[in-house]
Tab-separated table of C-alpha atoms in Angstrom:
chain	number	residue	atom	x	y	z
A	1	MET	CA	-8.958	-21.916	-0.778
A	2	LYS	CA	-6.879	-18.775	-0.579
A	3	LEU	CA	-9.467	-16.954	-2.636
A	4	PHE	CA	-12.072	-17.895	-0.216
A	5	TRP	CA	-9.820	-16.401	2.540
A	6	MET	CA	-9.633	-13.075	0.531
A	7	LYS	CA	-13.350	-12.911	0.042
A	8	ASN	CA	-14.100	-13.776	3.618
A	9	ARG	CA	-11.078	-12.227	5.359
A	10	VAL	CA	-12.820	-10.643	8.385
A	11	LEU	CA	-14.855	-13.505	9.069
A	12	ILE	CA	-12.079	-16.107	8.912
A	13	ALA	CA	-9.860	-13.801	10.761
A	14	ALA	CA	-12.426	-13.739	13.525
A	15	LEU	CA	-12.636	-17.449	13.585
A	16	LEU	CA	-8.917	-17.714	13.797
A	17	ALA	CA	-8.955	-15.279	16.715
A	18	VAL	CA	-11.619	-17.458	18.433
A	19	LEU	CA	-9.251	-20.428	17.785
A	20	VAL	CA	-6.376	-18.653	19.467
A	21	LEU	CA	-8.340	-17.792	22.762
A	22	GLY	CA	-10.195	-21.048	22.457
A	23	VAL	CA	-7.157	-22.959	23.018
A	24	PHE	CA	-6.635	-20.964	26.311
A	25	PHE	CA	-10.226	-21.739	27.343
A	26	TRP	CA	-9.540	-25.454	26.956
A	27	GLY	CA	-6.547	-25.745	29.258
A	28	GLY	CA	-3.864	-23.367	28.252
A	29	LEU	CA	-2.596	-25.409	25.331
A	30	ARG	CA	-0.009	-23.839	23.085
A	31	LEU	CA	-0.627	-23.764	19.433
A	32	PHE	CA	2.913	-23.873	18.460
A	33	GLU	CA	5.985	-25.313	19.959
A	34	GLY	CA	8.966	-25.588	17.710
A	35	ASN	CA	7.718	-27.221	14.545
A	36	GLU	CA	5.417	-29.713	16.225
A	37	MET	CA	1.700	-29.876	15.483
A	38	GLN	CA	-0.867	-30.400	18.187
A	39	ASP	CA	-4.505	-31.408	17.604
A	40	VAL	CA	-6.793	-28.807	19.185
A	41	MET	CA	-10.511	-29.249	19.304
A	42	VAL	CA	-12.362	-25.839	19.169
A	43	ARG	CA	-15.902	-25.073	18.559
A	44	THR	CA	-16.287	-21.692	16.653
A	45	SER	CA	-18.148	-18.836	18.057
A	46	PHE	CA	-20.911	-19.250	15.481
A	47	ALA	CA	-21.315	-22.887	16.161
A	48	GLU	CA	-21.468	-22.204	19.690
A	49	ALA	CA	-24.008	-19.649	19.341
A	50	GLU	CA	-26.280	-21.911	17.309
A	51	ALA	CA	-25.981	-24.635	19.808
A	52	THR	CA	-27.070	-22.276	22.705
A	53	ALA	CA	-29.655	-20.339	20.756
A	54	ALA	CA	-32.630	-21.779	22.674
A	55	PRO	CA	-32.983	-21.054	26.495
A	56	THR	CA	-32.879	-24.003	28.815
A	57	GLU	CA	-34.109	-24.528	32.405
A	58	GLU	CA	-30.473	-24.309	33.761
A	59	THR	CA	-29.345	-21.269	31.923
A	60	GLY	CA	-30.714	-18.214	30.012
A	61	THR	CA	-29.522	-16.736	26.749
A	62	ILE	CA	-29.025	-13.277	25.484
A	63	GLY	CA	-31.314	-12.429	22.721
A	64	LEU	CA	-30.230	-10.884	19.453
A	65	THR	CA	-31.436	-7.580	20.740
A	66	GLY	CA	-28.899	-7.461	23.395
A	67	GLU	CA	-31.615	-7.862	26.062
A	68	THR	CA	-31.019	-10.348	28.804
A	69	GLU	CA	-33.811	-12.861	29.024
A	70	THR	CA	-32.429	-14.433	32.406
A	71	PRO	CA	-29.463	-13.570	34.590
A	72	ALA	CA	-26.085	-15.242	33.748
A	73	PRO	CA	-23.700	-16.794	36.131
A	74	THR	CA	-21.592	-14.401	37.780
A	75	ALA	CA	-18.760	-16.855	38.856
A	76	ILE	CA	-15.510	-16.508	36.818
A	77	SER	CA	-13.416	-19.383	36.556
A	78	PRO	CA	-9.597	-19.436	36.913
A	79	GLU	CA	-9.474	-20.472	33.234
A	80	LEU	CA	-11.411	-17.489	32.165
A	81	ILE	CA	-9.256	-15.142	34.284
A	82	SER	CA	-6.274	-16.664	32.541
A	83	ALA	CA	-7.868	-16.167	29.143
A	84	ASP	CA	-8.654	-12.515	29.915
A	85	ILE	CA	-4.837	-11.863	30.641
A	86	LEU	CA	-3.527	-13.604	27.568
A	87	GLY	CA	-6.462	-12.053	25.565
A	88	LEU	CA	-5.256	-8.542	26.534
A	89	GLU	CA	-1.855	-9.144	25.472
A	90	TRP	CA	-3.292	-10.210	21.931
A	91	LYS	CA	-5.777	-7.377	21.748
A	92	TYR	CA	-3.459	-4.628	22.805
A	93	ARG	CA	-0.706	-5.565	20.470
A	94	SER	CA	-2.076	-3.258	17.744
A	95	VAL	CA	-1.701	0.397	17.874
A	96	ILE	CA	-5.500	0.591	17.533
A	97	PRO	CA	-6.502	-2.202	19.930
A	98	ARG	CA	-9.028	-4.821	19.175
A	99	ILE	CA	-12.048	-4.755	21.322
A	100	SER	CA	-13.044	-8.267	20.468
A	101	ASN	CA	-11.881	-11.371	18.738
A	102	THR	CA	-12.090	-10.049	15.309
A	103	VAL	CA	-8.829	-9.176	13.496
A	104	PRO	CA	-9.397	-6.099	11.342
A	105	TYR	CA	-6.811	-4.629	8.947
A	106	GLU	CA	-4.044	-2.612	10.605
A	107	ALA	CA	-2.019	-0.191	8.579
A	108	LYS	CA	1.735	-0.926	8.736
A	109	SER	CA	2.487	2.855	8.208
A	110	TRP	CA	1.616	3.826	11.954
A	111	LYS	CA	4.743	5.179	13.691
A	112	GLU	CA	5.326	6.845	17.182
A	113	GLY	CA	5.155	10.550	16.750
A	114	ASP	CA	6.767	13.468	18.689
A	115	LYS	CA	6.160	13.635	22.480
A	116	VAL	CA	2.677	15.010	23.381
A	117	ALA	CA	2.712	18.496	24.834
A	118	ASP	CA	1.791	18.408	28.496
A	119	SER	CA	-1.308	20.568	28.057
A	120	LEU	CA	-2.622	18.221	25.483
A	121	ALA	CA	-1.733	15.195	27.489
A	122	VAL	CA	-3.694	16.471	30.435
A	123	GLU	CA	-6.588	17.252	28.241
A	124	ALA	CA	-6.519	13.760	26.756
A	125	ILE	CA	-6.213	12.027	30.019
A	126	THR	CA	-9.161	14.053	31.544
A	127	ARG	CA	-11.245	13.288	28.566
A	128	ALA	CA	-10.401	9.449	28.802
A	129	GLY	CA	-11.211	9.453	32.600
A	130	GLU	CA	-14.580	11.057	31.627
A	131	LEU	CA	-15.620	8.543	29.158
A	132	TYR	CA	-14.526	5.504	31.176
A	133	GLU	CA	-16.338	6.765	34.116
A	134	THR	CA	-19.404	7.467	32.042
A	135	LEU	CA	-19.470	4.508	29.651
A	136	LEU	CA	-17.457	1.824	31.084
A	137	HIS	CA	-18.087	2.479	34.711
A	138	ARG	CA	-14.468	2.373	35.722
A	139	THR	CA	-12.526	5.079	37.640
A	140	LEU	CA	-9.004	5.386	36.136
A	141	ASP	CA	-6.112	6.358	38.086
A	142	LEU	CA	-5.302	9.420	35.981
A	143	SER	CA	-1.889	9.861	37.598
A	144	ALA	CA	-0.757	6.493	35.963
A	145	VAL	CA	-2.139	7.146	32.455
A	146	SER	CA	0.499	7.862	29.709
A	147	VAL	CA	-0.232	9.365	26.366
A	148	THR	CA	1.653	8.309	23.054
A	149	ARG	CA	1.023	10.131	19.715
A	150	TYR	CA	0.834	7.900	16.639
A	151	VAL	CA	1.282	9.268	13.050
A	152	ASP	CA	0.527	7.652	9.840
A	153	GLU	CA	3.620	7.992	7.623
A	154	LYS	CA	1.618	7.824	4.462
A	155	GLY	CA	-0.866	10.701	5.553
A	156	TYR	CA	-3.932	8.778	4.831
A	157	ARG	CA	-5.176	8.640	8.545
A	158	PRO	CA	-5.290	11.210	11.275
A	159	ASN	CA	-2.987	11.610	14.120
A	160	ILE	CA	-4.100	9.611	17.151
A	161	LEU	CA	-3.491	9.574	20.763
A	162	ARG	CA	-3.082	6.075	22.456
A	163	LEU	CA	-3.579	6.099	26.258
A	164	THR	CA	-2.863	3.363	28.756
A	165	ASP	CA	-1.230	2.738	32.137
A	166	GLU	CA	1.637	0.624	33.526
A	167	LYS	CA	-0.595	-2.429	33.979
A	168	ASN	CA	-1.785	-2.181	30.472
A	169	ASP	CA	-5.180	-3.164	31.560
A	170	PHE	CA	-6.990	-0.631	29.464
A	171	VAL	CA	-6.242	1.107	26.076
A	172	CYS	CA	-8.102	4.261	24.834
A	173	VAL	CA	-7.557	5.880	21.477
A	174	LEU	CA	-8.707	9.419	20.674
A	175	ARG	CA	-8.435	11.487	17.534
A	176	GLU	CA	-5.730	14.151	18.383
A	177	SER	CA	-7.416	16.975	16.502
A	178	ASP	CA	-10.627	16.991	18.689
A	179	LEU	CA	-10.029	14.239	21.290
A	180	SER	CA	-13.095	12.502	19.980
A	181	LEU	CA	-13.410	8.883	20.739
A	182	LEU	CA	-12.121	6.084	18.390
A	183	VAL	CA	-11.662	3.041	20.673
A	184	ALA	CA	-11.848	2.441	24.319
A	185	ASP	CA	-11.237	-1.044	25.897
A	186	ASN	CA	-11.292	-2.085	29.551
A	187	GLY	CA	-9.370	-5.045	30.620
A	188	GLN	CA	-10.847	-5.134	34.192
A	189	ILE	CA	-13.871	-7.412	33.602
A	190	ALA	CA	-16.173	-8.482	36.345
A	191	ALA	CA	-19.162	-10.774	35.340
A	192	SER	CA	-22.484	-8.964	35.272
A	193	GLU	CA	-25.852	-10.512	35.669
A	194	TRP	CA	-27.576	-8.187	33.225
A	195	MET	CA	-26.713	-6.849	29.572
A	196	ASP	CA	-28.697	-3.984	28.189
A	197	ALA	CA	-26.991	-3.181	25.000
A	198	LYS	CA	-29.560	-0.690	23.779
A	199	LYS	CA	-29.304	1.341	26.911
A	200	ASP	CA	-25.504	1.244	26.506
A	201	ALA	CA	-25.794	2.419	22.845
A	202	ALA	CA	-27.881	5.371	23.974
A	203	THR	CA	-25.500	6.363	26.631
A	204	VAL	CA	-22.409	6.146	24.268
A	205	ALA	CA	-24.430	7.936	21.509
A	206	GLU	CA	-25.291	10.659	23.906
A	207	PHE	CA	-21.576	11.085	24.920
A	208	LEU	CA	-20.644	11.395	21.377
A	209	GLY	CA	-23.188	14.190	20.721
A	210	THR	CA	-25.777	12.207	18.729
A	211	GLU	CA	-28.417	9.514	19.185
A	212	ALA	CA	-28.480	5.735	18.497
A	213	LYS	CA	-30.989	4.238	16.099
A	214	ALA	CA	-33.082	1.452	17.544
A	215	ASN	CA	-32.180	-1.573	15.509
A	216	ASP	CA	-28.757	-3.307	16.334
A	217	MET	CA	-26.565	-5.547	14.191
A	218	ASP	CA	-25.131	-8.737	15.735
A	219	ARG	CA	-21.498	-8.996	15.199
A	220	GLY	CA	-21.116	-12.440	16.689
A	221	GLY	CA	-19.258	-13.811	19.673
A	222	SER	CA	-18.218	-16.853	21.453
A	223	SER	CA	-19.633	-19.033	24.278
A	224	ARG	CA	-18.708	-21.907	26.414
A	225	ASN	CA	-20.854	-24.557	28.118
A	226	GLY	CA	-24.029	-22.680	26.889
A	227	GLU	CA	-22.850	-19.357	28.440
A	228	TRP	CA	-21.964	-16.237	26.308
A	229	ILE	CA	-18.351	-15.200	27.023
A	230	GLU	CA	-17.784	-12.609	24.331
A	231	ARG	CA	-20.444	-10.757	22.309
A	232	SER	CA	-20.472	-7.705	19.928
A	233	LEU	CA	-23.480	-5.549	18.602
A	234	ALA	CA	-23.245	-2.511	16.326
A	235	TYR	CA	-25.661	0.469	16.239
A	236	GLU	CA	-26.011	3.211	13.632
A	237	LEU	CA	-25.790	6.692	14.984
A	238	GLY	CA	-27.907	9.747	13.995
A	239	ASP	CA	-24.828	11.476	12.236
A	240	GLY	CA	-23.937	8.459	9.894
A	241	ARG	CA	-21.329	6.958	12.159
A	242	TRP	CA	-21.607	3.525	13.740
A	243	ILE	CA	-20.470	2.073	16.942
A	244	THR	CA	-19.647	-1.370	18.032
A	245	LEU	CA	-20.066	-2.349	21.717
A	246	ALA	CA	-18.157	-5.535	22.831
A	247	TYR	CA	-19.333	-7.466	25.953
A	248	ASN	CA	-17.375	-10.018	28.046
A	249	ARG	CA	-19.624	-12.012	30.241
A	250	ASN	CA	-22.418	-9.547	30.019
A	251	THR	CA	-20.011	-6.615	30.910
A	252	LEU	CA	-19.515	-3.872	28.415
A	253	ASN	CA	-15.756	-3.849	27.932
A	254	GLY	CA	-15.014	-2.227	24.600
A	255	ILE	CA	-16.456	0.642	22.281
A	256	GLN	CA	-15.372	1.400	18.770
A	257	VAL	CA	-16.484	4.245	16.696
A	258	HIS	CA	-16.556	3.844	12.875
A	259	GLU	CA	-16.794	6.444	10.219
A	260	ASP	CA	-19.715	4.658	8.476
A	261	GLU	CA	-21.387	1.264	7.967
A	262	ARG	CA	-18.580	-0.016	5.638
A	263	CYS	CA	-16.034	0.657	8.419
A	264	MET	CA	-18.186	-1.135	10.908
A	265	GLU	CA	-18.536	-4.201	8.573
A	266	GLU	CA	-14.716	-4.525	8.554
A	267	SER	CA	-14.312	-3.430	12.207
A	268	VAL	CA	-12.005	-0.469	11.468
A	269	CYS	CA	-12.383	3.161	12.453
A	270	PHE	CA	-11.357	4.918	9.143
A	271	LEU	CA	-12.300	4.594	5.573
A	272	ALA	CA	-8.543	4.465	4.768
A	273	ASP	CA	-8.529	0.903	6.464
A	274	ILE	CA	-11.274	-0.695	4.295
A	275	THR	CA	-9.801	-3.601	2.297
A	276	MET	CA	-12.603	-5.516	1.046
A	277	ASN	CA	-15.732	-3.391	0.230
A	278	PRO	CA	-16.086	-3.220	-3.715
A	279	SER	CA	-17.374	0.191	-3.442
A	280	VAL	CA	-14.128	1.419	-2.014
A	281	VAL	CA	-11.313	-0.993	-3.116
A	282	HIS	CA	-10.499	-2.680	-6.220
A	283	LEU	CA	-7.451	-4.076	-8.006
A	284	VAL	CA	-4.868	-1.601	-9.220
A	285	SER	CA	-4.672	-3.676	-12.478
A	286	ALA	CA	-6.732	-6.560	-13.454
A	287	GLU	CA	-5.269	-9.363	-15.567
A	288	CYS	CA	-4.947	-8.484	-19.335
A	289	PHE	CA	-3.011	-10.934	-21.497
A	290	THR	CA	-2.960	-11.568	-25.348
A	291	ARG	CA	-1.736	-14.646	-27.132
A	292	GLY	CA	1.882	-14.322	-28.357
A	293	ASP	CA	4.053	-16.136	-30.839
A	294	LEU	CA	6.394	-18.905	-29.798
A	295	ASN	CA	8.704	-17.625	-32.532
A	296	ASP	CA	8.771	-14.112	-31.042
A	297	ILE	CA	9.747	-14.240	-27.375
A	298	ALA	CA	10.281	-10.996	-25.439
A	299	GLU	CA	13.765	-10.206	-24.324
A	300	GLY	CA	14.653	-11.730	-21.054
A	301	ASP	CA	11.882	-14.442	-21.185
A	302	MET	CA	12.672	-18.050	-21.093
A	303	THR	CA	12.698	-19.822	-24.434
A	304	PRO	CA	10.068	-22.506	-25.315
A	305	ALA	CA	12.783	-25.175	-24.852
A	306	GLU	CA	13.884	-23.852	-21.355
A	307	VAL	CA	10.124	-23.965	-20.288
A	308	GLU	CA	9.778	-27.504	-21.723
A	309	ALA	CA	13.004	-28.625	-19.908
A	310	MET	CA	11.391	-27.223	-16.654
A	311	TYR	CA	8.184	-28.900	-17.278
A	312	SER	CA	9.898	-32.231	-17.756
A	313	ARG	CA	11.967	-31.798	-14.542
A	314	PHE	CA	8.716	-31.195	-12.615
A	315	LEU	CA	6.937	-34.237	-13.994
A	316	THR	CA	10.064	-36.447	-13.517
A	317	ALA	CA	10.113	-35.562	-9.801
A	318	ALA	CA	6.348	-35.925	-9.467
A	319	LEU	CA	5.786	-39.068	-11.652
A	320	GLY	CA	9.228	-40.715	-11.832
A	321	LYS	CA	11.495	-41.120	-14.778
A	322	ARG	CA	10.188	-41.570	-18.214
A	323	PHE	CA	11.972	-44.020	-20.538
A	324	ASP	CA	11.689	-44.780	-24.248
A	325	PRO	CA	9.288	-47.604	-24.841
A	326	ASN	CA	11.518	-49.055	-27.499
A	327	ASP	CA	14.589	-48.792	-25.297
A	328	PRO	CA	13.752	-49.092	-21.524
A	329	THR	CA	17.458	-48.004	-20.647
A	330	LYS	CA	17.080	-44.785	-22.406
A	331	GLU	CA	15.504	-41.943	-20.305
A	332	ILE	CA	13.643	-39.531	-22.655
A	333	GLY	CA	11.765	-37.329	-20.031
A	334	TYR	CA	8.491	-35.597	-20.887
A	335	GLN	CA	7.928	-33.855	-24.027
A	336	LEU	CA	5.003	-31.567	-25.088
A	337	ALA	CA	3.053	-32.098	-28.337
A	338	PRO	CA	2.367	-29.154	-30.692
A	339	GLY	CA	-0.290	-26.796	-29.387
A	340	GLN	CA	0.186	-27.999	-25.759
A	341	LEU	CA	2.519	-24.949	-25.108
A	342	VAL	CA	1.140	-21.317	-25.459
A	343	TYR	CA	2.944	-18.077	-25.004
A	344	TYR	CA	0.922	-15.114	-23.522
A	345	ARG	CA	1.917	-11.425	-23.461
A	346	ASP	CA	1.008	-9.196	-20.476
A	347	ASP	CA	-0.708	-6.121	-21.275
A	348	SER	CA	-1.394	-4.928	-17.759
A	349	CYS	CA	2.223	-3.840	-17.162
A	350	TYR	CA	1.888	-5.390	-13.556
A	351	ARG	CA	2.591	-9.071	-14.379
A	352	GLU	CA	5.007	-11.093	-16.562
A	353	ASN	CA	4.428	-12.828	-19.875
A	354	TYR	CA	3.826	-16.419	-19.201
A	355	TYR	CA	3.600	-19.942	-20.776
A	356	HIS	CA	0.396	-22.081	-20.630
A	357	ILE	CA	0.739	-25.745	-20.623
A	358	GLN	CA	-1.941	-28.267	-21.035
A	359	ASP	CA	-1.754	-32.047	-21.393
A	360	THR	CA	-3.008	-35.150	-19.775
A	361	PHE	CA	-0.796	-34.595	-16.648
A	362	VAL	CA	-1.199	-30.829	-15.780
A	363	ILE	CA	-2.721	-27.486	-16.659
A	364	MET	CA	0.114	-25.070	-15.605
A	365	ASP	CA	0.983	-21.393	-16.034
A	366	ILE	CA	4.750	-20.621	-15.794
A	367	ALA	CA	5.928	-16.938	-15.428
A	368	ALA	CA	8.129	-16.398	-18.474
A	369	LYS	CA	10.864	-14.366	-16.917
A	370	SER	CA	11.127	-15.542	-13.313
A	371	GLY	CA	10.235	-19.166	-13.771
A	372	TYR	CA	7.812	-19.555	-11.019
A	373	ILE	CA	4.589	-21.582	-11.423
A	374	VAL	CA	1.699	-19.135	-11.026
A	375	ARG	CA	-0.882	-22.016	-10.773
A	376	ALA	CA	-1.247	-25.556	-11.697
A	377	ASP	CA	-4.032	-28.145	-11.734
A	378	CYS	CA	-2.547	-31.631	-11.629
A	379	SER	CA	-4.140	-35.065	-12.698
A	380	LYS	CA	-3.721	-36.867	-9.414
A	381	LEU	CA	0.051	-37.226	-9.875
A	382	TYR	CA	2.092	-39.777	-7.840
A	383	ASN	CA	5.537	-41.291	-8.211
A	384	GLN	CA	5.089	-44.460	-10.177
A	385	GLN	CA	8.635	-45.861	-9.859
A	386	ASP	CA	9.970	-45.130	-6.554
A	387	PRO	CA	7.970	-46.839	-3.734
A	388	ALA	CA	9.552	-44.492	-1.074
A	389	MET	CA	7.956	-41.498	-3.043
A	390	ASP	CA	4.574	-43.151	-3.594
A	391	LEU	CA	2.378	-41.579	-0.877
A	392	ARG	CA	-0.978	-43.348	-1.877
A	393	SER	CA	-0.582	-45.931	0.900
A	394	ILE	CA	-0.073	-43.702	3.813
A	395	ASP	CA	-3.157	-43.508	6.049
A	396	TYR	CA	-4.811	-40.232	7.125
A	397	ASP	CA	-3.356	-40.354	10.692
A	398	HIS	CA	0.172	-40.249	9.113
A	399	MET	CA	-0.561	-37.820	6.261
A	400	GLY	CA	1.887	-34.682	6.173
A	401	GLY	CA	4.761	-36.648	7.608
A	402	GLU	CA	8.335	-37.048	6.378
A	403	GLU	CA	7.255	-38.900	3.236
A	404	TYR	CA	5.227	-35.976	2.109
A	405	ILE	CA	7.876	-33.393	2.965
A	406	ALA	CA	10.486	-35.502	1.117
A	407	TYR	CA	8.118	-35.794	-2.063
A	408	VAL	CA	7.480	-32.090	-2.139
A	409	ARG	CA	11.132	-31.094	-1.576
A	410	ASN	CA	12.311	-33.298	-4.255
A	411	ILE	CA	9.785	-31.725	-6.747
A	412	ALA	CA	10.592	-28.111	-5.624
A	413	GLU	CA	14.452	-28.728	-5.756
A	414	GLN	CA	14.301	-30.619	-9.146
A	415	THR	CA	11.943	-27.822	-10.628
A	416	TRP	CA	13.547	-24.591	-9.394
A	417	GLY	CA	17.098	-25.720	-8.085
A	418	LYS	CA	18.031	-26.844	-4.587
A	419	GLU	CA	19.711	-23.479	-3.904
A	420	ASN	CA	16.350	-21.634	-4.290
A	421	VAL	CA	14.426	-23.933	-1.744
A	422	LYS	CA	14.460	-22.481	1.739
A	423	ASP	CA	12.228	-24.918	3.676
A	424	VAL	CA	9.375	-27.278	3.267
A	425	ASP	CA	6.740	-27.818	5.931
A	426	VAL	CA	3.154	-29.238	6.483
A	427	ASN	CA	0.322	-26.868	6.373
A	428	ALA	CA	-2.699	-28.872	6.957
A	429	VAL	CA	-4.199	-32.399	7.281
A	430	TYR	CA	-8.084	-32.352	7.022
A	431	ASP	CA	-11.300	-33.955	6.034
A	432	GLY	CA	-10.136	-37.583	6.260
A	433	ASN	CA	-8.236	-37.729	2.971
A	434	TYR	CA	-6.538	-34.335	2.181
A	435	CYS	CA	-3.323	-32.664	2.883
A	436	THR	CA	-1.338	-29.492	1.984
A	437	ILE	CA	2.490	-29.110	2.082
A	438	ASP	CA	4.130	-25.664	1.708
A	439	PRO	CA	7.628	-25.311	0.140
A	440	TYR	CA	9.098	-21.762	0.774
A	441	MET	CA	11.691	-20.226	-1.522
A	442	THR	CA	14.668	-18.177	-0.715
A	443	ASP	CA	13.272	-15.010	-2.502
A	444	GLY	CA	10.162	-14.978	-0.077
A	445	ARG	CA	7.548	-16.452	-2.292
A	446	TRP	CA	5.988	-19.902	-1.545
A	447	TYR	CA	3.643	-22.599	-2.804
A	448	GLU	CA	0.835	-24.634	-1.420
A	449	PHE	CA	0.765	-28.241	-2.777
A	450	PHE	CA	-2.641	-29.966	-2.464
A	451	PHE	CA	-2.867	-33.799	-2.096
A	452	GLU	CA	-6.086	-36.086	-2.182
A	453	GLY	CA	-5.286	-39.646	-1.068
A	454	GLY	CA	-1.567	-39.133	-1.445
A	455	MET	CA	-1.804	-37.790	-5.099
A	456	LEU	CA	-0.847	-34.224	-6.130
A	457	THR	CA	-3.968	-32.270	-7.441
A	458	GLU	CA	-3.127	-28.470	-7.426
A	459	ILE	CA	-0.450	-26.109	-6.735
A	460	GLN	CA	-0.967	-22.496	-5.661
A	461	HIS	CA	1.700	-19.771	-5.714
A	462	PHE	CA	1.922	-16.805	-3.165
A	463	ALA	CA	4.270	-14.042	-4.368
A	464	THR	CA	5.146	-12.897	-0.795
A	465	GLU	CA	5.777	-14.468	2.509
A	466	ARG	CA	2.624	-12.953	3.944
A	467	SER	CA	0.532	-12.820	0.842
A	468	ASP	CA	-3.155	-13.520	1.255
A	469	VAL	CA	-3.978	-14.177	-2.357
A	470	CYS	CA	-2.589	-16.750	-4.823
A	471	GLY	CA	-1.603	-16.234	-8.274
A	472	TRP	CA	0.448	-13.110	-9.514
A	473	ALA	CA	1.740	-10.571	-6.988
A	474	ALA	CA	-0.504	-7.945	-8.830
A	475	ASP	CA	-3.530	-10.116	-7.813
A	476	SER	CA	-2.934	-8.896	-4.199
A	477	LEU	CA	-2.361	-5.247	-5.040
A	478	TYR	CA	-5.512	-3.150	-4.312
A	479	VAL	CA	-6.291	0.550	-4.274
A	480	ASN	CA	-8.429	2.338	-1.802
A	481	THR	CA	-10.440	4.622	-3.987
A	482	VAL	CA	-11.265	7.037	-1.125
A	483	THR	CA	-7.664	7.732	-0.326
A	484	GLY	CA	-5.809	6.601	-3.397
A	485	GLU	CA	-3.554	4.435	-1.270
A	486	GLU	CA	-2.372	1.157	-2.798
A	487	PHE	CA	-1.855	-1.767	-0.546
A	488	SER	CA	-1.123	-5.566	-0.678
A	489	LEU	CA	-3.554	-7.942	0.973
A	490	GLU	CA	-1.430	-9.867	3.560
A	491	TRP	CA	-2.276	-11.807	6.693
């Protein structure tokens, strides 16, 4: 599940963004209020696009070329106006604003720089005024525009100038060195009858001193009741750069300039911000383990006896106590047979040594030094002795409730110690028979427990609070080969 997230990060992030704005489109519901969950029905942008692909007698559609086949309605509902306001707050929260519902990677090393010199500020404001007038057909009140310099503390990205006004209804980002356009977004959106993306692309390209190639790339969007609300298209420029044009109700509202096609695919401006393309990024260190000797354990690692005791505590909490078949009053716990416990040494220098356990109950990897479960496949475990801990009879409508929380909390506290468990909460209930519960540790790591029909089937481990990738912490550590910067995939 988490590996799918890593491989499809931009797509899923885009769908999550649509989910956020979609909630506002359907009545202004709040996604979160305290710890309560609310059911929200949302159609994704791509499902909507497919559902509205064919023109009808009542409404027309916008073809993939960006040419409008029939006029779209010009009326703007109060719900959409409300969504515009809330959407701007979300889009403009980033240093480099989002021009659509996609959620690209944003470096955490941006910081506000020194005050911009008056002469440079005037030049930047004038430049912004020109491009908004020419490209977005809006006359800015230049006297109300402020300019802020942002600097990448790590030095991998150029200095940028971010321009906005007190109303925060537009954001423009220019490269400081030459005042070239990076991003421009307009928050004042009035519905238009016509959308001509090819003409807009030609105009933007000319403004940038080049030309746009004829073919466009559809970057998705969202619609409601058969009407396109948000739409993005990308164009290759003659100098190798790409641009993305974002439309809101047929109106061009956003422009982003990308260094090349790879940047366009991930909705970022700079090669330094690419996090997925395998031609640019790869793991800092791949897994490399060799089988060790149970009689030669590295200093600081748990002993085989300590690991087996942890394994027994885990299964006792998951399955219930185990007693001697010859003496039902004598608790014996769960023991491993010879060959069911294997010790592996880490040769990558980025991970720990670990113990691998495989029996009829689990296939489990345990970090030898820190004692966390790296991953586990479970044979549909359920408590066989305590009816209060047996989750199998709980129907789908009540999955993820207090019984699930109590069951997972008991496993976590028995396995790692009560003092090390910070909280336990439901993550998801889905597909009629499945549920995930997440215990959070005091050191920032957390787990995802997967259930099918009330039985435990899998455990995934995440090394940090905002980690995107399950497994070892090093499984999230990547390097951008263009810049040499190392980064961790986080949400």
